[in-house]
Short mmCIF file of C-alpha atoms in Angstrom, two decimals:
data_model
loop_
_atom_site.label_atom_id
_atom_site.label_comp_id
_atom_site.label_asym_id
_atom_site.label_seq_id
_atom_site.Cartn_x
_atom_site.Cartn_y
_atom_site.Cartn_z
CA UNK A 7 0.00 0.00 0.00
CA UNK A 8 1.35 3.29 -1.31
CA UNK A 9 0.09 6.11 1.44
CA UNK A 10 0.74 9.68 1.98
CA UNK A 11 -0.53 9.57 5.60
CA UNK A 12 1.80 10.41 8.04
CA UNK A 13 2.23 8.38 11.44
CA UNK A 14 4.12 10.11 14.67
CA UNK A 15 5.59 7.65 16.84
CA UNK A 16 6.78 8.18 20.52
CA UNK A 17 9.23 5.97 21.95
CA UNK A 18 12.13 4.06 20.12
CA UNK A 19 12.02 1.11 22.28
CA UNK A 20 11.44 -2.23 21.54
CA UNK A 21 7.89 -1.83 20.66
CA UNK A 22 8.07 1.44 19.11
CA UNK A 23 11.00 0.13 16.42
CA UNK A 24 8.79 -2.52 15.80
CA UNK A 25 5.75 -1.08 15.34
CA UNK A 26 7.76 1.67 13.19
CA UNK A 27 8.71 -1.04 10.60
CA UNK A 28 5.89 -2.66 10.01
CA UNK A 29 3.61 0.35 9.20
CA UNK A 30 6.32 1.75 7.33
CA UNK A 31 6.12 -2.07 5.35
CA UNK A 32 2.79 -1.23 5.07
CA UNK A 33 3.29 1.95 3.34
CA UNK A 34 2.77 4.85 5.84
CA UNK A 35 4.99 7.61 6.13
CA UNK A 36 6.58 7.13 9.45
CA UNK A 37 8.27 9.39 12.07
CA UNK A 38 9.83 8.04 14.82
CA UNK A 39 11.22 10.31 18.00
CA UNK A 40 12.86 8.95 21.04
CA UNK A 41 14.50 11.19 23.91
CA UNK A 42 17.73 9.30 24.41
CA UNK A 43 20.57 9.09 22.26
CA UNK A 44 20.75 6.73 19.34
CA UNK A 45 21.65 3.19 21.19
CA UNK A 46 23.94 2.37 18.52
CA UNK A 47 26.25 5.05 18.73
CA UNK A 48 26.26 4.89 22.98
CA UNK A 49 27.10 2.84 25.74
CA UNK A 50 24.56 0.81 27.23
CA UNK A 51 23.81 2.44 30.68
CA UNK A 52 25.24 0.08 33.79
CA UNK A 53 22.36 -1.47 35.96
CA UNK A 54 19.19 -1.33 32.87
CA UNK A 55 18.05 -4.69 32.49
CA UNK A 56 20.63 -5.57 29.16
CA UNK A 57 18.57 -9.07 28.36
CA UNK A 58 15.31 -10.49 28.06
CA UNK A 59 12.88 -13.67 27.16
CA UNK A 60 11.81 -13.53 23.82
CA UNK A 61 9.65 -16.66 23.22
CA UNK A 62 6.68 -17.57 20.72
CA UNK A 63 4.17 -14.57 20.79
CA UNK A 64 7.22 -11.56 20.49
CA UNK A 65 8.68 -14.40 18.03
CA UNK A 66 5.50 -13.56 15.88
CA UNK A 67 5.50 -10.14 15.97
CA UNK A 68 9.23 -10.35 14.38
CA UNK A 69 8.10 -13.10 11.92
CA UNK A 70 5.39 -10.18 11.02
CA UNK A 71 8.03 -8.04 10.14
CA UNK A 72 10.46 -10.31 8.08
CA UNK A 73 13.47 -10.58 10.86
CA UNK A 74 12.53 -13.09 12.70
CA UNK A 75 15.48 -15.35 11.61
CA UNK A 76 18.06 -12.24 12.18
CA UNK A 77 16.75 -12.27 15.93
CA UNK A 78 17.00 -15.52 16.58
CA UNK A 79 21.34 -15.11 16.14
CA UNK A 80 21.18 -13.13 18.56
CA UNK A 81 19.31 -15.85 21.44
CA UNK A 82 20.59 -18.02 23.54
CA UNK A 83 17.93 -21.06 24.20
CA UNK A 84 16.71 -21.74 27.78
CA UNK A 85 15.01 -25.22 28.25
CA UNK A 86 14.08 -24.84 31.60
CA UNK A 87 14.58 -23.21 35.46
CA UNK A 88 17.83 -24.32 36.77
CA UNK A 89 17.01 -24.44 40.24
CA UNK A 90 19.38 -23.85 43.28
CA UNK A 91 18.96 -24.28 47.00
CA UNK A 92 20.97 -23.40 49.89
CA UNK A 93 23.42 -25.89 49.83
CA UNK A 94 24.54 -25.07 46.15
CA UNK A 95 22.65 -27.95 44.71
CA UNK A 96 20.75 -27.98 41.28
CA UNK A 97 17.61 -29.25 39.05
CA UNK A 98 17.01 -28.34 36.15
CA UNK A 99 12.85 -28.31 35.88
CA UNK A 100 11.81 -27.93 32.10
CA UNK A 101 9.81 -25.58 30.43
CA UNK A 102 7.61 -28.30 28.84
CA UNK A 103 7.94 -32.09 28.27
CA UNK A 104 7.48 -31.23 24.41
CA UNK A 105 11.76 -30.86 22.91
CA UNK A 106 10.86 -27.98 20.43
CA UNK A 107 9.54 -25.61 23.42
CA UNK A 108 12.11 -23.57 24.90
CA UNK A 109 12.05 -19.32 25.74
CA UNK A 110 15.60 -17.80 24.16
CA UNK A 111 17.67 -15.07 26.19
CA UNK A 112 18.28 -12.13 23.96
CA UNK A 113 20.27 -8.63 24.54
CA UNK A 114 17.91 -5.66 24.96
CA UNK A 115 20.22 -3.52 23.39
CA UNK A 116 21.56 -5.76 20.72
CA UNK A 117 17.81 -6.58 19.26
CA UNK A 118 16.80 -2.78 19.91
CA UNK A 119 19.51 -1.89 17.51
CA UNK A 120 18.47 -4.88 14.61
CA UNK A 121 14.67 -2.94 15.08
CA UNK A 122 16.21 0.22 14.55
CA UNK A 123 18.82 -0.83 11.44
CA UNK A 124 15.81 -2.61 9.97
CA UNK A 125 13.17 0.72 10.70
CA UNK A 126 16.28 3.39 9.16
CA UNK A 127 17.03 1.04 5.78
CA UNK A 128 12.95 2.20 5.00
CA UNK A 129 12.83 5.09 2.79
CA UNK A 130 10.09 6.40 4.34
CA UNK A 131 10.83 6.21 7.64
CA UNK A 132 12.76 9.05 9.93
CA UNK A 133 14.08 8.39 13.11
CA UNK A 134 15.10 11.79 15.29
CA UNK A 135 16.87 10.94 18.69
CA UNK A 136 17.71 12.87 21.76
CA UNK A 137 14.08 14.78 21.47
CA UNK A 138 12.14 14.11 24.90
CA UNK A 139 8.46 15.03 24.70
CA UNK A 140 6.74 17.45 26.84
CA UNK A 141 3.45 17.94 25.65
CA UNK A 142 0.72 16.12 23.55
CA UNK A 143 -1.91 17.82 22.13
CA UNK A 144 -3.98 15.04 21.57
CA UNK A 145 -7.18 16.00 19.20
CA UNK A 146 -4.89 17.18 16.67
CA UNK A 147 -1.91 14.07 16.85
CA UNK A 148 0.77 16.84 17.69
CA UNK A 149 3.81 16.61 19.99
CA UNK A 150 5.96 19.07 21.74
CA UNK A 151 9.47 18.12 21.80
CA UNK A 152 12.67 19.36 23.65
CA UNK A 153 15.94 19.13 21.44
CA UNK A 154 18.54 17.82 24.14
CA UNK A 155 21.38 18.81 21.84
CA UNK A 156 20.30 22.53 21.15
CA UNK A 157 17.79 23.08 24.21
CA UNK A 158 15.30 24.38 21.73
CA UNK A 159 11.55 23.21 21.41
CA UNK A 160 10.27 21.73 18.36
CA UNK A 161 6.47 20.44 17.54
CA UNK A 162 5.74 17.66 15.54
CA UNK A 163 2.44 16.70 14.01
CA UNK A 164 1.07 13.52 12.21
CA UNK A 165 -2.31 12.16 11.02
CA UNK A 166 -1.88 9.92 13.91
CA UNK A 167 0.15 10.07 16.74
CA UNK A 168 0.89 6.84 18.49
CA UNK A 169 2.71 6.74 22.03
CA UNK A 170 5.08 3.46 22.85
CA UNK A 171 7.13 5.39 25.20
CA UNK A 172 6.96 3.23 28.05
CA UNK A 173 6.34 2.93 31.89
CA UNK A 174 6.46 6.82 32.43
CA UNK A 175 4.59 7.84 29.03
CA UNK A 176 4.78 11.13 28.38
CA UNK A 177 1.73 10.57 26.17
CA UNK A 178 -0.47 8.86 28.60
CA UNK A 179 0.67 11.55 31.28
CA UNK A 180 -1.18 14.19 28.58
CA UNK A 181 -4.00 11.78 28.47
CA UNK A 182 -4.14 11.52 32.03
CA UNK A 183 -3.76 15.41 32.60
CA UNK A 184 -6.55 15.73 29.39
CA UNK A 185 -9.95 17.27 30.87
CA UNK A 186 -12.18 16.51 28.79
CA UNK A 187 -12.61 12.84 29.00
CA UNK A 188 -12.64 10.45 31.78
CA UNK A 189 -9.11 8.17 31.67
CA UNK A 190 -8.96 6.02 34.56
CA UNK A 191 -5.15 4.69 35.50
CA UNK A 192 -3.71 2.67 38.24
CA UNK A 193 -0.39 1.66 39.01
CA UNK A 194 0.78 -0.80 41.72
CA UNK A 195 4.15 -1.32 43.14
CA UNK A 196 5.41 -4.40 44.77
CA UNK A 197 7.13 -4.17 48.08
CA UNK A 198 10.44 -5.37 46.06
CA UNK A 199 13.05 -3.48 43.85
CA UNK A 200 15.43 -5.21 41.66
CA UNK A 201 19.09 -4.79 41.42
CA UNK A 202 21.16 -5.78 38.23
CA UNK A 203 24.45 -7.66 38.61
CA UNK A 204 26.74 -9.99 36.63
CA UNK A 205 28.54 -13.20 36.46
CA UNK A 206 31.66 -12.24 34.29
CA UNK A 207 32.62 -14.59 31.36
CA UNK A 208 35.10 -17.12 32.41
CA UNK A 209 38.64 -16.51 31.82
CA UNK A 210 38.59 -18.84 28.51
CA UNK A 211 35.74 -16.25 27.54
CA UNK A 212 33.12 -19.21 28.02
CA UNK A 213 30.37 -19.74 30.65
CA UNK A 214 31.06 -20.07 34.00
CA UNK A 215 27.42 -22.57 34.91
CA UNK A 216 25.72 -24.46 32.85
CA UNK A 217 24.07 -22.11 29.64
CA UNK A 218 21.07 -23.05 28.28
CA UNK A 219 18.45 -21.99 31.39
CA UNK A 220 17.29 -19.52 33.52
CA UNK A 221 18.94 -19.60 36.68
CA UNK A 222 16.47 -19.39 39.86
CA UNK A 223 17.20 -18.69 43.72
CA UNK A 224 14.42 -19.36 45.54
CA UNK A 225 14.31 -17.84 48.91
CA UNK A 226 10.76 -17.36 49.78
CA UNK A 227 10.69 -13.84 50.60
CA UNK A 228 13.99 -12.71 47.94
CA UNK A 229 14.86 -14.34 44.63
CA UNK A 230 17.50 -13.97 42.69
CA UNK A 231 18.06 -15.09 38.73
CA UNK A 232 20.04 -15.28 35.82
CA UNK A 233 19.99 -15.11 31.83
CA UNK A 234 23.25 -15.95 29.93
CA UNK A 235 24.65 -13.43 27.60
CA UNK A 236 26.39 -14.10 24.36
CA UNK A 237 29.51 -13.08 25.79
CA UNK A 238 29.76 -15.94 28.15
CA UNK A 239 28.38 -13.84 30.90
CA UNK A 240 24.92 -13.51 32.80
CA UNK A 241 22.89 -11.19 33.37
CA UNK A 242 21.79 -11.81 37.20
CA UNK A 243 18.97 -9.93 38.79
CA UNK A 244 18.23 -9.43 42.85
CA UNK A 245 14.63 -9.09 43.27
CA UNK A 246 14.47 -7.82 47.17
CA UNK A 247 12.21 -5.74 49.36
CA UNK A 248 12.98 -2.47 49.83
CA UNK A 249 12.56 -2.61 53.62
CA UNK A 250 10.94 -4.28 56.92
CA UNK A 251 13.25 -7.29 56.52
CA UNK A 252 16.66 -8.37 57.96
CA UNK A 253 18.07 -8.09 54.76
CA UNK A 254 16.44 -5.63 52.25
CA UNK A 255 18.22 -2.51 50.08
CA UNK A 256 17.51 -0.11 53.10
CA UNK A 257 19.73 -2.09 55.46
CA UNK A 258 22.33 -3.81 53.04
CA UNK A 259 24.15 -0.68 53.10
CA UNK A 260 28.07 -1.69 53.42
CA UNK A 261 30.26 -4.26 51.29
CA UNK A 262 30.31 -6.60 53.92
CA UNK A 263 26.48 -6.81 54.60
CA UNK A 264 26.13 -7.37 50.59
CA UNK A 265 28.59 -10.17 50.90
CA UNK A 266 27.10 -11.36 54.26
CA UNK A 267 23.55 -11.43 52.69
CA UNK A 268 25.04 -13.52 49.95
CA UNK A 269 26.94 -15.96 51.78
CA UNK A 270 23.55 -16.79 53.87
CA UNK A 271 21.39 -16.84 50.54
CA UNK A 272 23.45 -16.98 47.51
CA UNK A 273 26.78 -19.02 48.52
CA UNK A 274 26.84 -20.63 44.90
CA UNK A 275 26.26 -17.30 42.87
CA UNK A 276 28.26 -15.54 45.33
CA UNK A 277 31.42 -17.89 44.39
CA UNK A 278 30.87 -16.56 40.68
CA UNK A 279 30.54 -13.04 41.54
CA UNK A 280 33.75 -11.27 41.76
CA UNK A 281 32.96 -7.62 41.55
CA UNK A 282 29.55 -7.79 43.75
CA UNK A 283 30.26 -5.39 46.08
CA UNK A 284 31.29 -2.49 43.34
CA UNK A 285 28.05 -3.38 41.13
CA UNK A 286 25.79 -3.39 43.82
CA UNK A 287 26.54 0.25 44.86
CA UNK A 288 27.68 1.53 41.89
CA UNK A 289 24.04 0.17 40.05
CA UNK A 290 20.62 1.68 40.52
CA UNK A 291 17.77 -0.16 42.56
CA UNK A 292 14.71 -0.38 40.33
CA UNK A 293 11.00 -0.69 41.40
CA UNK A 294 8.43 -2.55 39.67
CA UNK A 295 4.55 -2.18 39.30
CA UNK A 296 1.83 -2.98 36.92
CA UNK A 297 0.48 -0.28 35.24
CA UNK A 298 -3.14 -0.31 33.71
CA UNK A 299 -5.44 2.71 32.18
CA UNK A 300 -8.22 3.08 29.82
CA UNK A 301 -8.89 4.56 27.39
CA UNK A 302 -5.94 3.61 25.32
CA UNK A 303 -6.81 6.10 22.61
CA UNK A 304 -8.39 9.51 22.21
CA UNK A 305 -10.40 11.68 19.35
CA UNK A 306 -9.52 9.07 16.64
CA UNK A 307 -5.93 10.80 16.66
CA UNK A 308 -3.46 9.18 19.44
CA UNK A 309 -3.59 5.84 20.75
CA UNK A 310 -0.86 4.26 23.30
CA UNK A 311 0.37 0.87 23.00
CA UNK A 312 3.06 -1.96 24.70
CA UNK A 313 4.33 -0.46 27.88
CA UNK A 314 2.93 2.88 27.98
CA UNK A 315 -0.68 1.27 27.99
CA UNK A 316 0.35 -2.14 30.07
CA UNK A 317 3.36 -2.19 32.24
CA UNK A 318 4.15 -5.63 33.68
CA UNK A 319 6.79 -7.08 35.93
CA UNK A 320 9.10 -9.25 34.26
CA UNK A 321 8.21 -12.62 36.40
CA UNK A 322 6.40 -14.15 32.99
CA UNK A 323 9.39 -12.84 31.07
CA UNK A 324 6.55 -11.60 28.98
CA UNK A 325 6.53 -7.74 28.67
CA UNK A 326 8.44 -7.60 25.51
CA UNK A 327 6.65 -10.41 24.51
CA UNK A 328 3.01 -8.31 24.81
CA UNK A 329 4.35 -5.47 23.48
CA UNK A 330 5.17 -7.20 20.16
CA UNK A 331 1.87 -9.27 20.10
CA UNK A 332 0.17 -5.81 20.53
CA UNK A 333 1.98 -5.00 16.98
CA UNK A 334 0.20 -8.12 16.01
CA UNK A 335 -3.22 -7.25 17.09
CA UNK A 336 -2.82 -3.86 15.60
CA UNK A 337 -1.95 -5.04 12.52
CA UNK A 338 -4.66 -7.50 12.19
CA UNK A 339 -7.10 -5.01 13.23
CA UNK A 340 -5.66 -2.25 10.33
CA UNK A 341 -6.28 -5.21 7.38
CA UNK A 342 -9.87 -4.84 8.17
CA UNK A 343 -10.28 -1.26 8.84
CA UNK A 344 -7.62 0.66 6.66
CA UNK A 345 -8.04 2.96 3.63
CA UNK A 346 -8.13 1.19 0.15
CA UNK A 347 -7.92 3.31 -3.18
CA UNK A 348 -5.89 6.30 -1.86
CA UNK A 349 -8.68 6.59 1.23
CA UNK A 350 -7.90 7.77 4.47
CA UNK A 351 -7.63 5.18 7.32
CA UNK A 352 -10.22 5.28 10.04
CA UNK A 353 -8.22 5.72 12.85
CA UNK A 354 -10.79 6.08 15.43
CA UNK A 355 -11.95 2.55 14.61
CA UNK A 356 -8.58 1.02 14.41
CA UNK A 357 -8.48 2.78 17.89
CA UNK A 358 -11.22 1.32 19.16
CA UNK A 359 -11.17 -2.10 17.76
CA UNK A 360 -7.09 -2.56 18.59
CA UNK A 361 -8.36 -1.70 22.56
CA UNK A 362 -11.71 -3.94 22.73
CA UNK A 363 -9.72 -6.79 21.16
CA UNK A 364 -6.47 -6.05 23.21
CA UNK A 365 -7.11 -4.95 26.98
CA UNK A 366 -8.56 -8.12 28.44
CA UNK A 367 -5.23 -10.01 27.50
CA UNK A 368 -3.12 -7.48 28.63
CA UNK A 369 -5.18 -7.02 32.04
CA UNK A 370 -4.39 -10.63 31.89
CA UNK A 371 -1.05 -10.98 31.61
CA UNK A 372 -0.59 -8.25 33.98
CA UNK A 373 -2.38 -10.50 36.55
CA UNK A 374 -0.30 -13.81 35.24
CA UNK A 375 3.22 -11.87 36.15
CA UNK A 376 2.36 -11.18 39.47
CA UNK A 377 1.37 -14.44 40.35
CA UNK A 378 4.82 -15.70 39.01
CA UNK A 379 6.43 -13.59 41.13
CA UNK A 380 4.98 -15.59 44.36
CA UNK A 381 5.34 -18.81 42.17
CA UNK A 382 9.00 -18.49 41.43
CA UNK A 383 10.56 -17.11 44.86
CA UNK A 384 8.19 -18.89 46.71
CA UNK A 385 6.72 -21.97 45.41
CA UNK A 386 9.78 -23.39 42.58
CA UNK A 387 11.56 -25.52 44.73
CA UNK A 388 9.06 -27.07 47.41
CA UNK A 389 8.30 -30.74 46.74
CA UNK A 390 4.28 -30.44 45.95
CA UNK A 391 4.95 -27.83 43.32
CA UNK A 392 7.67 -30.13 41.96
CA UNK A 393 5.56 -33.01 42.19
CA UNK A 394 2.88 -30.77 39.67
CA UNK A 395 5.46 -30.07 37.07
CA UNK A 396 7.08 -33.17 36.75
CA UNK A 397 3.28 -34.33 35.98
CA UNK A 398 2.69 -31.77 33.43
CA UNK A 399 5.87 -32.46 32.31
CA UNK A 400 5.02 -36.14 31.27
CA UNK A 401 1.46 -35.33 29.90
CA UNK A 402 3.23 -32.48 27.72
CA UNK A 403 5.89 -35.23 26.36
CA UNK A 404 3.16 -38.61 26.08
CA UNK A 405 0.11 -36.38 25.37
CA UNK A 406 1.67 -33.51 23.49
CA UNK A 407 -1.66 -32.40 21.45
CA UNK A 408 -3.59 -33.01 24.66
CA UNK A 409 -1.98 -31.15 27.67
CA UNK A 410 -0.75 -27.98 27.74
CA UNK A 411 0.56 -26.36 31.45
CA UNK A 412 -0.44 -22.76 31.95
CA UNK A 413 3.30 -22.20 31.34
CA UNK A 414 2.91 -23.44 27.99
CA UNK A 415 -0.22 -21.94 26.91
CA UNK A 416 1.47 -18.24 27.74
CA UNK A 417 4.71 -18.92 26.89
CA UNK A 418 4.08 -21.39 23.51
CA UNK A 419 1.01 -20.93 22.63
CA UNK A 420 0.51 -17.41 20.44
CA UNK A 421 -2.52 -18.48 19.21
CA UNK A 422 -4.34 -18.44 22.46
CA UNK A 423 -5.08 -15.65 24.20
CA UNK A 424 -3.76 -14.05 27.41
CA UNK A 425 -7.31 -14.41 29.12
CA UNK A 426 -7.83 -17.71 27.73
CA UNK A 427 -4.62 -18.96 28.86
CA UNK A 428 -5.43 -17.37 32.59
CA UNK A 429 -8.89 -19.01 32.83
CA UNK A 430 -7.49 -22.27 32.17
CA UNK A 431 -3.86 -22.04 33.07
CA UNK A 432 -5.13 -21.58 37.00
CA UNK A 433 -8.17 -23.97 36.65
CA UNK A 434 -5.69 -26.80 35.58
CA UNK A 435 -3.34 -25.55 37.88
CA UNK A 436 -5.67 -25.94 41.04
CA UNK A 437 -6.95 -29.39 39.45
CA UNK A 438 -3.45 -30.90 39.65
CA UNK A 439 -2.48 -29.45 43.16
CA UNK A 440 -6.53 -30.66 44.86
CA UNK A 441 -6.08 -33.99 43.05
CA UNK A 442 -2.27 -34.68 44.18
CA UNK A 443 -2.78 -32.96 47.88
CA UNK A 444 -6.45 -35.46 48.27
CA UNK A 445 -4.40 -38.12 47.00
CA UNK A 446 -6.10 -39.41 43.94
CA UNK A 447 -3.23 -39.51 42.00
CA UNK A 448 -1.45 -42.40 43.00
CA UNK A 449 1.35 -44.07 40.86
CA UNK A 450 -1.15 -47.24 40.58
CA UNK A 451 -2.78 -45.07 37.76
CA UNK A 452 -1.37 -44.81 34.25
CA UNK A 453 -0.39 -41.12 32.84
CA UNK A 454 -3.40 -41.47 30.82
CA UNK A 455 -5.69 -42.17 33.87
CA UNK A 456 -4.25 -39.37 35.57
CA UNK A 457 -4.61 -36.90 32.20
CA UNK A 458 -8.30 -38.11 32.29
CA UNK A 459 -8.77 -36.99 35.83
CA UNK A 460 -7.25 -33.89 35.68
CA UNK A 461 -9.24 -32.73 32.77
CA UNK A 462 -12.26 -33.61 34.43
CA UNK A 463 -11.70 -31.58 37.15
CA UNK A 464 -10.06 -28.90 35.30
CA UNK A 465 -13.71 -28.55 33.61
CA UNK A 466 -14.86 -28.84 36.47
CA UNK A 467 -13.45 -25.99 37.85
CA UNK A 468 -13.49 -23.59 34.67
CA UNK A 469 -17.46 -24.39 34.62
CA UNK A 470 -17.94 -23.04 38.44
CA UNK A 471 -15.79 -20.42 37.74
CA UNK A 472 -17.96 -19.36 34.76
CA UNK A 473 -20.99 -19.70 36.95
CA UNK A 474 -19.47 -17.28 39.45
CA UNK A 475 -18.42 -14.64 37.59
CA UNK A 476 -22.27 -14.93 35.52
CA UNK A 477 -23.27 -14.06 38.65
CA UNK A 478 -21.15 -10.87 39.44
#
């Protein structure tokens, strides 16, 4: 589609760079601001989360695009958690039983940059860096902009203005501050930050634990993980309380409490960690909350999308993952709605569409990461829990077009929706943990005698729960 409609998009990010090149495939005459300096030509700042899990629904959204196959270079597979306790021991408790299932560790920065080299080869397509925005005037799709480099103001104006600039949104802030519709938002924080930290390469330049999973800490109340880098590194993240706790970021506030904190938790990790102490004070302590709002979208001229609209924590590893599914949905919804034979688009019921087909998953997922949260610090390594996934884990490999764990259906399974996944991810979830706590499980039965029982109850459950909320 040849277009002379021009598109104003906020935010470079991952979702904005993606969301950049495929309207700009489709034709559309693309701008594309971001407030910090071009990532390619900078350092990457010390402490930002540097790598993520990209699995089958942000796979998609690159498949969309055409560079699917030039992200995947830059992932390293994870098959499962690698759990450790206390005493330095490990398990290694799969993903799913079926072989081709597995979420890949990728570099922010390093599949930012493929986005962005992939957005700038499109002829219609301009991308203007180190311009932070400061107002929105939203009826008529126009942005106010501060130049960083010359300190001078500059406005920008589109047919459409679409905001993907993240967490803090300068565009949902001018929806938010916008008086003359009612735009409901509400953000939660956990009582936990995170800290970023590292396990160096080994001296040979390879790995110094064992590479293909995602390294888990269970400690009830703190957690710490880690996602292997290209580089033979890992990226390893602290996820801690803030305060009220005998070891939390308010009171681990000398070398030797970090390292006596560690030694008590971590031993194992701590043993890999040479330069602790210096990354722990020298990186910032990050908070993390669920953001959700509606409207998403205003006069038929701005709309928000991936984190601005739907900030998760990162316990599903899915927030990347969403935000490139939402270029999915948004796509979809433009084949049925956009302008043929040199007509304009109708925006407002893109708009409109994108956020009645879109919210409930994202509410959704929002929901799914905080329960993760509890699940992995809390719930990964004790026995009953264990017991459940080794199950699934044997229906997904004997029964592999039958079963699929709630893991699976939001991690794998891109054809399912968010909500759908939720409403049966927990029923089946409960099913297996009533059925093995009551007993009537027993290793007397066959795996296909236990798969019968736990979809019966499984429907059993999803039907009351159906009933229940008919009734709200």
């Amino acid at each position: 589609m040849n277009t002379n409609e021009n598109i104003l998009v906020i935010g470079a990010g991952l979702c904005g760079s993606l969301l950049t090149l495929r309207l700009a495939q489709r034709g559309y005459q693309v701008t594309l601001v971001e407030k910090r300096p071009d990532l390619r030509k900078v350092t990457q700042d010390a402490g930002r989360s540097i790598n993520l899990a990209l699995s089958n629904r942000g796979l998609r959204g690159l498949r969309l695009a055409g560079i699917e196959e030039d992200a995947k270079k830059l992932c390293i597979p994870m098959n499962g958690r690698m759990i450790h306790d206390r005493q330095g021991n490990t398990f290694l408790s799969k993903y799913s039983g079926r072989t081709n299932e597995y979420i890949n560790s990728v570099s922010r920065p390093g599949l930012n940059k493929l986005l962005l080299n992939a957005a700038e080869a499109m002829p219609n397509v301009k991308l203007i860096f180190n311009h932070g925005c400061k107002t929105v005037d939203l009826p008529n799709a126009s942005a106010t902009f501060k130049n960083y480099e010359t300190n001078q103001e500059v406005t920008l104006t589109g047919d459409v203005l679409l905001g993907t600039d993240g967490a803090g949104s300068a565009v949902r802030k001018s929806m938010f501050l916008h008086k003359k519709f009612l735009f409901s938002f509400s953000q939660e924080w956990l009582t936990h930050g995170y800290k970023e930290l590292e396990i160096p390469s080994a001296k040979d330049g390879g790995y110094r634990t064992y590479t293909n999973a995602l390294h888990i800490w269970p400690r009830g109340e703190d957690m710490l993980i880690a996602l292997p880098n290209l580089d033979g590194s890992f990226t390893v993240t602290l996820f801690l309380r803030y305060k009220n706790s005998n070891y939390c970021f308010e009171n681990l506030d000398t070398p030797e409490r970090v390292t006596e904190y560690f030694k008590k938790e971590f031993p194992d990790a701590l043993e890999l960690m040479p330069n602790l102490a210096e990354e722990f004070f020298n990186n910032p302590t990050g908070p993390l909350g669920t953001i959700k709002c509606s409207p998403w979208s205003t006069y038929g001229k701005t709309l928000i999308l991936g984190d601005a609209a739907h900030a998760i924590v990162p316990f599903y590893g899915q927030g990347m993952n969403a935000s490139f599914e939402d270029v999915v949905v948004f796509d979809e919804i433009l084949n049925r709605f956009e302008g043929k034979n040199d007509e304009k688009t109708d925006w407002e019921t893109v708009f409109s569409e994108y956020e009645a087909n879109r919210k409930k998953d994202t509410d959704a997922i929002a929901d799914l990461a905080v329960d993760n949260f509890h699940e992995m610090k809390e719930h990964t390594a004790s026995p009953l829990f264990q017991k459940k996934r080794k199950l699934e884990t044997a229906f997904e490999a004997e029964f592999p077009e039958e079963y699929y764990s709630k893991y699976s259906l939001v991690t794998f399974n891109e054809h399912i929706t968010y909500e759908e996944a939720l409403r049966k991810g927990r029923a089946q979830d409960k099913a297996i943990l009533n059925l093995i706590d009551d007993g009537k499980l027993p290793d007397s039965l066959s795996l296909q005698e236990k798969l019968k029982l736990v979809k019966r109850e499984t429907k059993e459950i999803m039907h009351d729960d159906s009933v229940v909320k008919n009734l709200k």
